[in-house]
mmCIF file of C-alpha atoms and ligand atoms in Angstrom:
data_model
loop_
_atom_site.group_PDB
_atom_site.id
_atom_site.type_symbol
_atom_site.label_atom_id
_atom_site.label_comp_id
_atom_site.label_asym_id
_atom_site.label_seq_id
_atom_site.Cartn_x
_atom_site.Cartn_y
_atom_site.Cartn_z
ATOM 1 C CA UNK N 293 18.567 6.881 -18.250
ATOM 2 C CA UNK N 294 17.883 6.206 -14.376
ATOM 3 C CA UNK N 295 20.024 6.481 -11.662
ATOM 4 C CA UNK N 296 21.210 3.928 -9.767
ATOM 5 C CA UNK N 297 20.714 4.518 -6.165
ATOM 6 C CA UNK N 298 22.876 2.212 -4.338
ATOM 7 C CA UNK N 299 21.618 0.964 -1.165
ATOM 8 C CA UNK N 300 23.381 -0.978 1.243
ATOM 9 C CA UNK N 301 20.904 -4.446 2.116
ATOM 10 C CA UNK N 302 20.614 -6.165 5.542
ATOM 11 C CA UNK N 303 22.935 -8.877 5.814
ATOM 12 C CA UNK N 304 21.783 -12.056 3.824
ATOM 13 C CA UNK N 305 19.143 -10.048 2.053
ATOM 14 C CA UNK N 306 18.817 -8.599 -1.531
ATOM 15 C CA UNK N 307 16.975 -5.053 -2.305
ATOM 16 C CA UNK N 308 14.420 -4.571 -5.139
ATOM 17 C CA UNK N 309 15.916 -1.369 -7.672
ATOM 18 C CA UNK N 310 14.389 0.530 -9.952
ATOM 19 C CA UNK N 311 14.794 -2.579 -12.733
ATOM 20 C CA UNK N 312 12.480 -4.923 -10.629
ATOM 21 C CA UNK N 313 9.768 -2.138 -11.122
ATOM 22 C CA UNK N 314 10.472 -2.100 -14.855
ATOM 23 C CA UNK N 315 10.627 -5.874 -14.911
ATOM 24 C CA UNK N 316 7.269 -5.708 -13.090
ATOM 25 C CA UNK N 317 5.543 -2.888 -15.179
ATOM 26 C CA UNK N 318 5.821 -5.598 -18.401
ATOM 27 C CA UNK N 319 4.636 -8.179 -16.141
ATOM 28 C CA UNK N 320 1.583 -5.833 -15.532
ATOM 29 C CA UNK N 321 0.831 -4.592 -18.907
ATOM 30 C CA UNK N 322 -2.706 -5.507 -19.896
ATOM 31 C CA UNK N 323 -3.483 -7.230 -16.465
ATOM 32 C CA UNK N 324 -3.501 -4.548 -14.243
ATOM 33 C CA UNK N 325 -5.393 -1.411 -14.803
ATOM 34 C CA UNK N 326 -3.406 2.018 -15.680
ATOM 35 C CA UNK N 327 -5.463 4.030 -13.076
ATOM 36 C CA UNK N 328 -6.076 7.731 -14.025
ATOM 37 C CA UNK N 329 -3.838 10.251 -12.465
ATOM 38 C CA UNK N 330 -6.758 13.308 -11.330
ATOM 39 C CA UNK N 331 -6.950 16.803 -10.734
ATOM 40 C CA UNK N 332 -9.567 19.064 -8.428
ATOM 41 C CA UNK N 333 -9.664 23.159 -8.694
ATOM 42 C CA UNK N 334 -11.325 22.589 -4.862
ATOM 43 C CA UNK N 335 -7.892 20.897 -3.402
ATOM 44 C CA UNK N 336 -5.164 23.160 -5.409
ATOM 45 C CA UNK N 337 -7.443 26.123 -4.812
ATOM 46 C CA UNK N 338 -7.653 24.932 -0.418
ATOM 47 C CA UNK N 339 -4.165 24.319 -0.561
ATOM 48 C CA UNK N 340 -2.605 26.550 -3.258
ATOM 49 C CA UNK N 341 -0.687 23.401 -4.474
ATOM 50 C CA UNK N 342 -1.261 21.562 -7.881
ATOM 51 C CA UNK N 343 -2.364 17.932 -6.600
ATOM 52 C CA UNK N 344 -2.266 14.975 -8.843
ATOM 53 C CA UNK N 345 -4.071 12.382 -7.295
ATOM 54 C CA UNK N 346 -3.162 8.716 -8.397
ATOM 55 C CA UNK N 347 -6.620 6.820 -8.484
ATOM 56 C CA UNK N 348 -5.512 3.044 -7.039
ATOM 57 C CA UNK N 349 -9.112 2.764 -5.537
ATOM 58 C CA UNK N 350 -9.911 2.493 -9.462
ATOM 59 C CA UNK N 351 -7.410 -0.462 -9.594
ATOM 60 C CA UNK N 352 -8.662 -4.571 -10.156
ATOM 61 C CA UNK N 353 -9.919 -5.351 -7.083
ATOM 62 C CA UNK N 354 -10.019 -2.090 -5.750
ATOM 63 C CA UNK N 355 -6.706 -1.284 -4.714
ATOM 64 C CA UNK N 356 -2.483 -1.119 -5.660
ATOM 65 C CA UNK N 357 -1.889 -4.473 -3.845
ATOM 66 C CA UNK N 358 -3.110 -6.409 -7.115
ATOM 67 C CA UNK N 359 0.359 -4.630 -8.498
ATOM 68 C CA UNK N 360 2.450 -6.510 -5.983
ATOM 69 C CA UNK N 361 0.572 -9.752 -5.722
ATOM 70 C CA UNK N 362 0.348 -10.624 -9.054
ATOM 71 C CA UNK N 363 3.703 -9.560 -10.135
ATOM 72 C CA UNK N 364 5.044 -11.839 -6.889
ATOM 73 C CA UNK N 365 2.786 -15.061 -8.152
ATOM 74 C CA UNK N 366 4.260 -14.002 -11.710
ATOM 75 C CA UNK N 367 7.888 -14.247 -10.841
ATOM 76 C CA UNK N 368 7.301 -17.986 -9.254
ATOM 77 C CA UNK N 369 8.862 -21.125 -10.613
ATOM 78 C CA UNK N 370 6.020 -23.548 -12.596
ATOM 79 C CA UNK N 371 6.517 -25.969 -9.474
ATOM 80 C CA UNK N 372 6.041 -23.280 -7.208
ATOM 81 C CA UNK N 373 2.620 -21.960 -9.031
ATOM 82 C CA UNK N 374 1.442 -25.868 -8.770
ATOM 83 C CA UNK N 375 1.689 -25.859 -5.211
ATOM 84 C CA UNK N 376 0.123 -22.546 -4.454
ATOM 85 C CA UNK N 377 1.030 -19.542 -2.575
ATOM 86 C CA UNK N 378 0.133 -18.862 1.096
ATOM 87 C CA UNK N 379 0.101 -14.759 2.683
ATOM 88 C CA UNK N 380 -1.229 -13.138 5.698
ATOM 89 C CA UNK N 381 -3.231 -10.351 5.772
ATOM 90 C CA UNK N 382 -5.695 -7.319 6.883
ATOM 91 C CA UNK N 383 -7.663 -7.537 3.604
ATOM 92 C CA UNK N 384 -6.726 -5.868 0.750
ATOM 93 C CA UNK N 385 -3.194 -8.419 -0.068
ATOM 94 C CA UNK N 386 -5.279 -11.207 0.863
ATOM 95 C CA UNK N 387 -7.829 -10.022 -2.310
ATOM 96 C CA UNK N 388 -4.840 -9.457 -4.706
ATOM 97 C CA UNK N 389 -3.371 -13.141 -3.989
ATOM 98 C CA UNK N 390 -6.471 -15.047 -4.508
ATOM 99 C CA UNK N 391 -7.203 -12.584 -7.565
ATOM 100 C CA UNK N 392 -4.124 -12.473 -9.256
ATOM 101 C CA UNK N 393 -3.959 -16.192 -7.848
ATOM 102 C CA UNK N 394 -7.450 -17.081 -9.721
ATOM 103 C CA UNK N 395 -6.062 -15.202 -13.238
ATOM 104 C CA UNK N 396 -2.605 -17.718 -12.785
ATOM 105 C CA UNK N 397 -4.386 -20.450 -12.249
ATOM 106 C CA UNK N 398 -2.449 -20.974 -9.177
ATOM 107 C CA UNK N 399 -4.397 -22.322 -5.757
ATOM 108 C CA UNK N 400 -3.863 -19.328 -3.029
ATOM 109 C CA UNK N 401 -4.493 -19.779 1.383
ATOM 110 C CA UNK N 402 -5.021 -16.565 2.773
ATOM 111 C CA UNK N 403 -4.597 -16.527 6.990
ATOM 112 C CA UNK N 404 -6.794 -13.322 7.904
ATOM 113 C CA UNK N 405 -7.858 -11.467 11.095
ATOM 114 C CA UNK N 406 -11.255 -12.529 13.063
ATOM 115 C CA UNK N 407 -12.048 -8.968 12.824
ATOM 116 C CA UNK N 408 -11.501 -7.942 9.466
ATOM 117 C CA UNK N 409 -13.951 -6.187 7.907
ATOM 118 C CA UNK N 410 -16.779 -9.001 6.109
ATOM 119 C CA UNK N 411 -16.497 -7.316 2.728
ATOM 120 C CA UNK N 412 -12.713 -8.044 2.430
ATOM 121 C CA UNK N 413 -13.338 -11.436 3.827
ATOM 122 C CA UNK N 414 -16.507 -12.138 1.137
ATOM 123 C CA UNK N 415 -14.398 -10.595 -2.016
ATOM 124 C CA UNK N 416 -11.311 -12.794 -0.737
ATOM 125 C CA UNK N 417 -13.526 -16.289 -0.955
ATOM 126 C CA UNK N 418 -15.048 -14.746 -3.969
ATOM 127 C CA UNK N 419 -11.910 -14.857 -5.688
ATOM 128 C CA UNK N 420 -11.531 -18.385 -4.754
ATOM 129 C CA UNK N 421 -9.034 -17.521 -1.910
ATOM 130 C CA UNK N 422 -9.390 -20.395 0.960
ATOM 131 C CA UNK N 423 -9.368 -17.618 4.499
ATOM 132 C CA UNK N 424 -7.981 -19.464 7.515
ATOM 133 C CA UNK N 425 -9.086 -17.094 10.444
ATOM 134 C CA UNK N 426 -6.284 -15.860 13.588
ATOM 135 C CA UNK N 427 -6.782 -13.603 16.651
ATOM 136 C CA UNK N 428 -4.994 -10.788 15.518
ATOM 137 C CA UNK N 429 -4.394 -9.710 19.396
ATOM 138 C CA UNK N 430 -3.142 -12.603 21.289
ATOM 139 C CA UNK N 431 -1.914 -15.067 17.767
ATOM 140 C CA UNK N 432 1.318 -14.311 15.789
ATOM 141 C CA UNK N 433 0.344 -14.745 11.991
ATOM 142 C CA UNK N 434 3.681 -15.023 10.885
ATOM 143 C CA UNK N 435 3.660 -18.241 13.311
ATOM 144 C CA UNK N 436 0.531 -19.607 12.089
ATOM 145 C CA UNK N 437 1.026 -18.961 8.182
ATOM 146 C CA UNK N 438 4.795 -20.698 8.091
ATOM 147 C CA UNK N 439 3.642 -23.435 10.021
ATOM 148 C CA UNK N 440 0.740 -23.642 7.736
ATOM 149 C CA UNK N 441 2.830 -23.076 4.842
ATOM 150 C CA UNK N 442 5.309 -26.120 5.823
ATOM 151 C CA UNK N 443 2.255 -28.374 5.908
ATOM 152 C CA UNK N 444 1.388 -27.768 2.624
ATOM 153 C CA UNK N 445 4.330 -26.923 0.615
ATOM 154 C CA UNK N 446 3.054 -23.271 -0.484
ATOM 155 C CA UNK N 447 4.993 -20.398 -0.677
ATOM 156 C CA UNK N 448 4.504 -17.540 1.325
ATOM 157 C CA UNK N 449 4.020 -14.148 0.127
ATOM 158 C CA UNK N 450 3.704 -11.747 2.688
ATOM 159 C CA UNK N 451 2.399 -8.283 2.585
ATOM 160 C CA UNK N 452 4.610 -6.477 1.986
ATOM 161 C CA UNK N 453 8.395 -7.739 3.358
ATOM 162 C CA UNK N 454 8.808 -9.005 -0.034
ATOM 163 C CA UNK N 455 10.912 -7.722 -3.197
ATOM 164 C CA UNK N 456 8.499 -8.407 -5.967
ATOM 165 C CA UNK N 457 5.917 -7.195 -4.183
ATOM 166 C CA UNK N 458 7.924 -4.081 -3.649
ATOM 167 C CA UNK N 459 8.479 -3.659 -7.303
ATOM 168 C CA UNK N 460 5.233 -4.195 -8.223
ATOM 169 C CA UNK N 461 3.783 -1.940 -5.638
ATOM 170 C CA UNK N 462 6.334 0.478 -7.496
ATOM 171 C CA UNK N 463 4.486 0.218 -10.774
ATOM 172 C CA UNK N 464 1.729 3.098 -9.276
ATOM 173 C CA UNK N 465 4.327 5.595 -8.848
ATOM 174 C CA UNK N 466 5.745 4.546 -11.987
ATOM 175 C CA UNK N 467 2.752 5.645 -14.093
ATOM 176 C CA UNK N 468 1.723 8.603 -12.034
ATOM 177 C CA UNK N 469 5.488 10.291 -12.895
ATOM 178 C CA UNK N 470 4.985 9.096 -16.160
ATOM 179 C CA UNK N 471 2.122 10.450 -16.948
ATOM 180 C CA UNK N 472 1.354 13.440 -14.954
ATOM 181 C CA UNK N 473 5.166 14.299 -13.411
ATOM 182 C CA UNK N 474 7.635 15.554 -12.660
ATOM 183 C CA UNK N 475 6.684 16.544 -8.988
ATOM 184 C CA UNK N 476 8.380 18.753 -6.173
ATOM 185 C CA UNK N 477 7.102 16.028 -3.704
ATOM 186 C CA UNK N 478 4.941 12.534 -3.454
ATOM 187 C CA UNK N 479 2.817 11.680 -0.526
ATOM 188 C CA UNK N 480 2.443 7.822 -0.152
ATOM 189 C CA UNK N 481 0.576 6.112 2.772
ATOM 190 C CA UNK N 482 2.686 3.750 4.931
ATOM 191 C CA UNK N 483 1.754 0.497 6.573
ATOM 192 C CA UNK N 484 4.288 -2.027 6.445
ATOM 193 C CA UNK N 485 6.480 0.327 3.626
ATOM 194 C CA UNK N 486 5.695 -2.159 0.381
ATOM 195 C CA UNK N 487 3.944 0.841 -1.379
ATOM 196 C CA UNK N 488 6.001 3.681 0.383
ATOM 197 C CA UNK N 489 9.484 1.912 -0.614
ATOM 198 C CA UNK N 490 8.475 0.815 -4.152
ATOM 199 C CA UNK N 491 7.065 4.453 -4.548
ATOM 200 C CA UNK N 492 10.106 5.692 -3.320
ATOM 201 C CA UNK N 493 12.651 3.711 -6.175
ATOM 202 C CA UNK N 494 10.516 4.567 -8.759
ATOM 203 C CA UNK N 495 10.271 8.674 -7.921
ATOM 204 C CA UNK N 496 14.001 8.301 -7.247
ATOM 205 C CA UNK N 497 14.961 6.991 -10.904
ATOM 206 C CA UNK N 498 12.336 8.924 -12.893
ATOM 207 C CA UNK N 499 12.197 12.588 -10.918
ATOM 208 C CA UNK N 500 14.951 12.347 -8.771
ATOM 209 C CA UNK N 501 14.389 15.796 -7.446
ATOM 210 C CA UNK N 502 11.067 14.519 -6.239
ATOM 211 C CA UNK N 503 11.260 14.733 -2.220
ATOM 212 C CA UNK N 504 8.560 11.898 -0.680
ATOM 213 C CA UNK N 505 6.711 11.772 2.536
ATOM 214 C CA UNK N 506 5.615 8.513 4.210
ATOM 215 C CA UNK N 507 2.154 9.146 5.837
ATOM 216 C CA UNK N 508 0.439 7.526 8.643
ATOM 217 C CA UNK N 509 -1.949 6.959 11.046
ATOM 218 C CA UNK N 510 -1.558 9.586 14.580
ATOM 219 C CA UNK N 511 -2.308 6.365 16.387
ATOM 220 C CA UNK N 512 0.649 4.121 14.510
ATOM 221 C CA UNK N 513 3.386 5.803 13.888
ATOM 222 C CA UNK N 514 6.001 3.034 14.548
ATOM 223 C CA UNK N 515 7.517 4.455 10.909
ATOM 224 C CA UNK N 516 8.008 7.529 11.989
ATOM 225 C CA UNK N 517 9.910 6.450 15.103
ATOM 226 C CA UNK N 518 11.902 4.018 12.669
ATOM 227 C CA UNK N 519 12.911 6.565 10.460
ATOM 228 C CA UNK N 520 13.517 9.368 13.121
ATOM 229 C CA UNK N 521 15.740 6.970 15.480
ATOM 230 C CA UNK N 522 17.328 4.799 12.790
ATOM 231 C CA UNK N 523 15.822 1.209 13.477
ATOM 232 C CA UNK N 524 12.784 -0.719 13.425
ATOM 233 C CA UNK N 525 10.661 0.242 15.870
ATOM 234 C CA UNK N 526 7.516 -1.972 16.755
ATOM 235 C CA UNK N 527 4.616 -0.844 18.363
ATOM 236 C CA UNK N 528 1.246 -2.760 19.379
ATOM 237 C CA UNK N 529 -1.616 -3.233 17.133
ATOM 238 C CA UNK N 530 -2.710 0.884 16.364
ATOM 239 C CA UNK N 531 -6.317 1.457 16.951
ATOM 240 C CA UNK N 532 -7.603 3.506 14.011
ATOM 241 C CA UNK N 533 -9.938 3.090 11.080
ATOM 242 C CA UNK N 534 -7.239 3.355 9.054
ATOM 243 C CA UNK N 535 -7.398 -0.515 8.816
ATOM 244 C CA UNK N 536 -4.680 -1.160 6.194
ATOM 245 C CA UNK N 537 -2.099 0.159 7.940
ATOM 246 C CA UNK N 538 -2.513 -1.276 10.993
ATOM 247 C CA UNK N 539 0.800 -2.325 10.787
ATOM 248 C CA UNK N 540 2.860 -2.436 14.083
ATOM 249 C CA UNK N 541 6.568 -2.171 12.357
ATOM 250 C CA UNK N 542 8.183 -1.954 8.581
ATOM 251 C CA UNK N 543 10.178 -4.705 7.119
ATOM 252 C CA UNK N 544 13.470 -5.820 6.780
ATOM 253 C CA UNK N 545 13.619 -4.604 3.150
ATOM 254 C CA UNK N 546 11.181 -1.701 2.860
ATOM 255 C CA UNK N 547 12.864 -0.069 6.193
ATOM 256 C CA UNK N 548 16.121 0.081 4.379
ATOM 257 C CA UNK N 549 14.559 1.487 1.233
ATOM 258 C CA UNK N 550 12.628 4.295 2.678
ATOM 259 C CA UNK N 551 15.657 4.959 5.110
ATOM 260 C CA UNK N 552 18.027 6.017 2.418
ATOM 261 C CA UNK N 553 15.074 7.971 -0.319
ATOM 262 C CA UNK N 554 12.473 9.110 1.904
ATOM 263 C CA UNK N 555 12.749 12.866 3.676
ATOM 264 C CA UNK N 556 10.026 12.093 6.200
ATOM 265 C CA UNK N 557 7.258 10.289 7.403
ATOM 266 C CA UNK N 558 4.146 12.230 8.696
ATOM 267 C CA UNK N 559 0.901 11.509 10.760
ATOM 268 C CA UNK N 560 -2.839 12.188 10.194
ATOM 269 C CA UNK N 561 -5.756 11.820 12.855
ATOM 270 C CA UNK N 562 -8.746 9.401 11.955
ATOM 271 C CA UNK N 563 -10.879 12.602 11.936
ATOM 272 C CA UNK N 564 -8.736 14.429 9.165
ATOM 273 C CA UNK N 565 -9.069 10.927 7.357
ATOM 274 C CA UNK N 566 -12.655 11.608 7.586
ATOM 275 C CA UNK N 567 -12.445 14.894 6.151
ATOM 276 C CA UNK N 568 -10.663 13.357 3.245
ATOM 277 C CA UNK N 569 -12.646 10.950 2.301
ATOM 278 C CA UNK N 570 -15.996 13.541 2.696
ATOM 279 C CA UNK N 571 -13.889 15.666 0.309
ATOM 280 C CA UNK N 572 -13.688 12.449 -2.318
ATOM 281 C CA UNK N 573 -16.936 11.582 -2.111
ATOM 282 C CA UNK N 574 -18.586 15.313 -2.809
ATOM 283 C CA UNK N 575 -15.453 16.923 -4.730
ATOM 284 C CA UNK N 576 -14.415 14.041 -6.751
ATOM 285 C CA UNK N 577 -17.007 11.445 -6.732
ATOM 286 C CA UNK N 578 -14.447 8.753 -5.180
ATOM 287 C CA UNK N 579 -15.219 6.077 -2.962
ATOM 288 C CA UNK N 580 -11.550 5.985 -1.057
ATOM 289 C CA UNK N 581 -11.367 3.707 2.078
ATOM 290 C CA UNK N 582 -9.825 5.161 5.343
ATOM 291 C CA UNK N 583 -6.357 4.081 4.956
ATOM 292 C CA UNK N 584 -6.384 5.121 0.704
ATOM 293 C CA UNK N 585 -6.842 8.484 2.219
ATOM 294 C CA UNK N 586 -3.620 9.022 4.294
ATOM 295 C CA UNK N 587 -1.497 10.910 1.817
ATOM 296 C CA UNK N 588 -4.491 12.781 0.421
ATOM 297 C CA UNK N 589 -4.752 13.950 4.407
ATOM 298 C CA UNK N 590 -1.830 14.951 5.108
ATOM 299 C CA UNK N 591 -1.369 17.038 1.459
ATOM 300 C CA UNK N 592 -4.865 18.787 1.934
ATOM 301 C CA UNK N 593 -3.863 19.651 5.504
ATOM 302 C CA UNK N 594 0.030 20.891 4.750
ATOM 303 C CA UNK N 595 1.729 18.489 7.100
ATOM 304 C CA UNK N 596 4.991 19.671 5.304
ATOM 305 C CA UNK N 597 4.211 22.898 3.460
ATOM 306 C CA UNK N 598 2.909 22.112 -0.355
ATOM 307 C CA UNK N 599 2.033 25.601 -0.996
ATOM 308 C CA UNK N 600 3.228 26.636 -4.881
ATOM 309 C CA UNK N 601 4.238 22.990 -5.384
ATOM 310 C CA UNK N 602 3.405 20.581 -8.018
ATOM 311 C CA UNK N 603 2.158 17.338 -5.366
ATOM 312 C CA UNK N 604 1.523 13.997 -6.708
ATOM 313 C CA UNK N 605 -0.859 11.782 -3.969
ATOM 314 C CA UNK N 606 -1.315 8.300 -4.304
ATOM 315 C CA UNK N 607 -4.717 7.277 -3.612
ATOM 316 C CA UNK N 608 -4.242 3.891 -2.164
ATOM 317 C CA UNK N 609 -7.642 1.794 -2.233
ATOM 318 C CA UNK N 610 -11.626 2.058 -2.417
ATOM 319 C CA UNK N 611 -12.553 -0.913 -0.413
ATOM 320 C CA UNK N 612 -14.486 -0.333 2.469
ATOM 321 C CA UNK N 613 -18.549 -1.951 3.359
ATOM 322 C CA UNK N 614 -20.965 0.139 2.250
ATOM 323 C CA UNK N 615 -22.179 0.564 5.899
ATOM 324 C CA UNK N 616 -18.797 2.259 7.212
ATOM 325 C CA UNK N 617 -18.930 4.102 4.492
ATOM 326 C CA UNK N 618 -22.056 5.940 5.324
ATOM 327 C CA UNK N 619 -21.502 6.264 9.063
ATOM 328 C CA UNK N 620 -18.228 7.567 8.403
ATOM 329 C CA UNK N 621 -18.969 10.038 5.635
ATOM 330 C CA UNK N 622 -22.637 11.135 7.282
ATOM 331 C CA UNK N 623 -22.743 14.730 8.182
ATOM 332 C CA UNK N 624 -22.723 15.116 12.062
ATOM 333 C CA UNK N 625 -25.861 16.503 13.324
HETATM 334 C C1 PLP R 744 -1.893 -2.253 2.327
HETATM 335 C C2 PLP R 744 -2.452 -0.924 2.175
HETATM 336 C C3 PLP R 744 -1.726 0.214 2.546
HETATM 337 C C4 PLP R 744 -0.357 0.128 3.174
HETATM 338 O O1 PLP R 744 0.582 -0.445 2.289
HETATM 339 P P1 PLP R 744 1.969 -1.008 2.807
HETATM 340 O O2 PLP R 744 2.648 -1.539 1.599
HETATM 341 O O3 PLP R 744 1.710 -2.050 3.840
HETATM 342 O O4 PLP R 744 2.684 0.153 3.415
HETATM 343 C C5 PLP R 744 -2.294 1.445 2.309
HETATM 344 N N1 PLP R 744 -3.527 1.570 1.770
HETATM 345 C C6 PLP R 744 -4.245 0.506 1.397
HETATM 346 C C7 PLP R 744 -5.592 0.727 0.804
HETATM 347 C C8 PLP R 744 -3.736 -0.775 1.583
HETATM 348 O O5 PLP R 744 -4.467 -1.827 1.217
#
């Protein structure tokens, strides 16, 4: 049995529910990895809170967005799949379309910053992806990839404004409740809301009880304003190094989603990101990028009190350059 959470859509728009996830979780049996859910006696013991930590980093490609982008390719027509998909992205979506595009068989365009970070750009043309490059500061993407799209008769598949992506970013949560649940609360990063929102449906119909958080950067916290005053709020381009959630505003279907089934969103500084991903990488023996340590943050430092609670975390992704890595996770002198 789940319950139905009724949520009232935009005008001219249709939500993901809970069934899209489930539609999506057969879609990704056998293609996408069922990460482990992970413990630590170092975080429950610094925080008195039982942590589950949902390892996405561990996912194909090295992060959740393979959930959404190959459950969004899945769901096309066969005329559709022969013309090829287009998205937009920072990185880590632009890897899941040309991967899940490459294991379709279906011919993916990915339109990606000037200054995203080389290994995301390499492991996108790995994957066969062709990268059309944009100034992320003075271009509009959006702009550039329909116009691009209309030349070529591809479909676009954005980030994360998109209902199958949604449900497949859903999937995560999905698991994690089923296998290590139920929780008293669920810390998600937030970006654009694709993860946050599909998080959200799925804790809602399995562990209804659950009460989830939204985290994100100190620097962006255009979410937070949305959620606190009731609309979309847009921001400019955040300066942090959390770089996948460099989002400047949520969409027109994840804002309604986490509207009616989140309880809050919270922030984390780049340096407390830092901390969490020093704590991964001695504690837990995890390579977690910036942004896949948001929600991990902001439970290890009690932005809302976890004390005595059973937490689940969603570790969102593992990809960041070797170099970064280092300089980030070096101990200062
Ligand atoms: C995309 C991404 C996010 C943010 O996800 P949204 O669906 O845009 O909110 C968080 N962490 C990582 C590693 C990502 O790649």
């Amino acid at each position: 049995m789940t319950a139905a959470v009724r949520i009232a859509a935009p005008e001219g728009l249709t939500l993901p529910t809970y069934a899209d996830v489930e539609r999506a979780a057969e879609r990704l049996k056998g293609v996408a990895h069922h990460t482990p859910a992970l413990s630590s006696a170092t975080a429950n013991r610094r925080t008195g809170a039982s942590l589950v930590f949902k390892a996405e980093n561990l996912q194909r490609m090295g992060a959740f967005k393979f959930r959404g982008g190959y459950n969004a390719i899945s769901a096309l027509s066969p005329e559709q799949k022969k013309a090829g998909v287009l998205t937009f992205s920072s990185g880590n979506h632009a890897q899941a379309i040309a991967y899940a595009g490459k294991l379709l068989g279906v011919p993916t365009t990915i339109i990606m910053p000037e200054d995203a970070p080389q290994a995301k750009v390499e492991a996108t043309q790995g994957y066969g992806g062709e990268v059309v490059r944009y100034d992320r500061y003075t271009q509009d993407r959006l702009e550039i990839g329909n116009r691009i799209a209309a030349e070529r008769g591809l479909t676009l598949i954005p980030p994360y404004d998109h209902a199958d992506v949604i449900a497949g970013q859903g999937t995560a949560t999905k698991e994690l409740i089923e296998d290590a649940g139920p929780f008293d609360m669920l810390f998600v990063c937030l970006g654009g809301g694709g993860l946050l929102a599909g998080a959200a449906l799925a804790a809602k119909a399995l562990n209804p009880d659950c009460r989830v958080f939204g985290v994100e950067p100190e620097a962006g916290n255009d979410g937070q304003q949305s959620l606190r005053s009731g609309k979309i709020v847009k921001i400019g381009v955040p300066k942090t190094i959390a770089d996948g959630a460099q989002t400047a505003f949520l969409g027109d279907l994840t804002f309604p989603i986490i509207q009616a089934l989140v309880e809050d969103i919270v922030t984390v500084s780049d340096a407390e990101l830092v901390d969490a991903m020093r704590f991964f990488a001695e504690r837990m023996k995890l390579v977690v990028e910036p942004t896949g340590c948001l929600a991990a943050a902001a439970a290890l430092t009690a932005k809302v009190p976890v004390e005595g609670k059973r937490v689940g975390v969603i570790i969102s992704g593992g990809n960041v350059d070797l170099a970064s890595f280092a300089r980030l996770i070096a101990p200062s002198a």
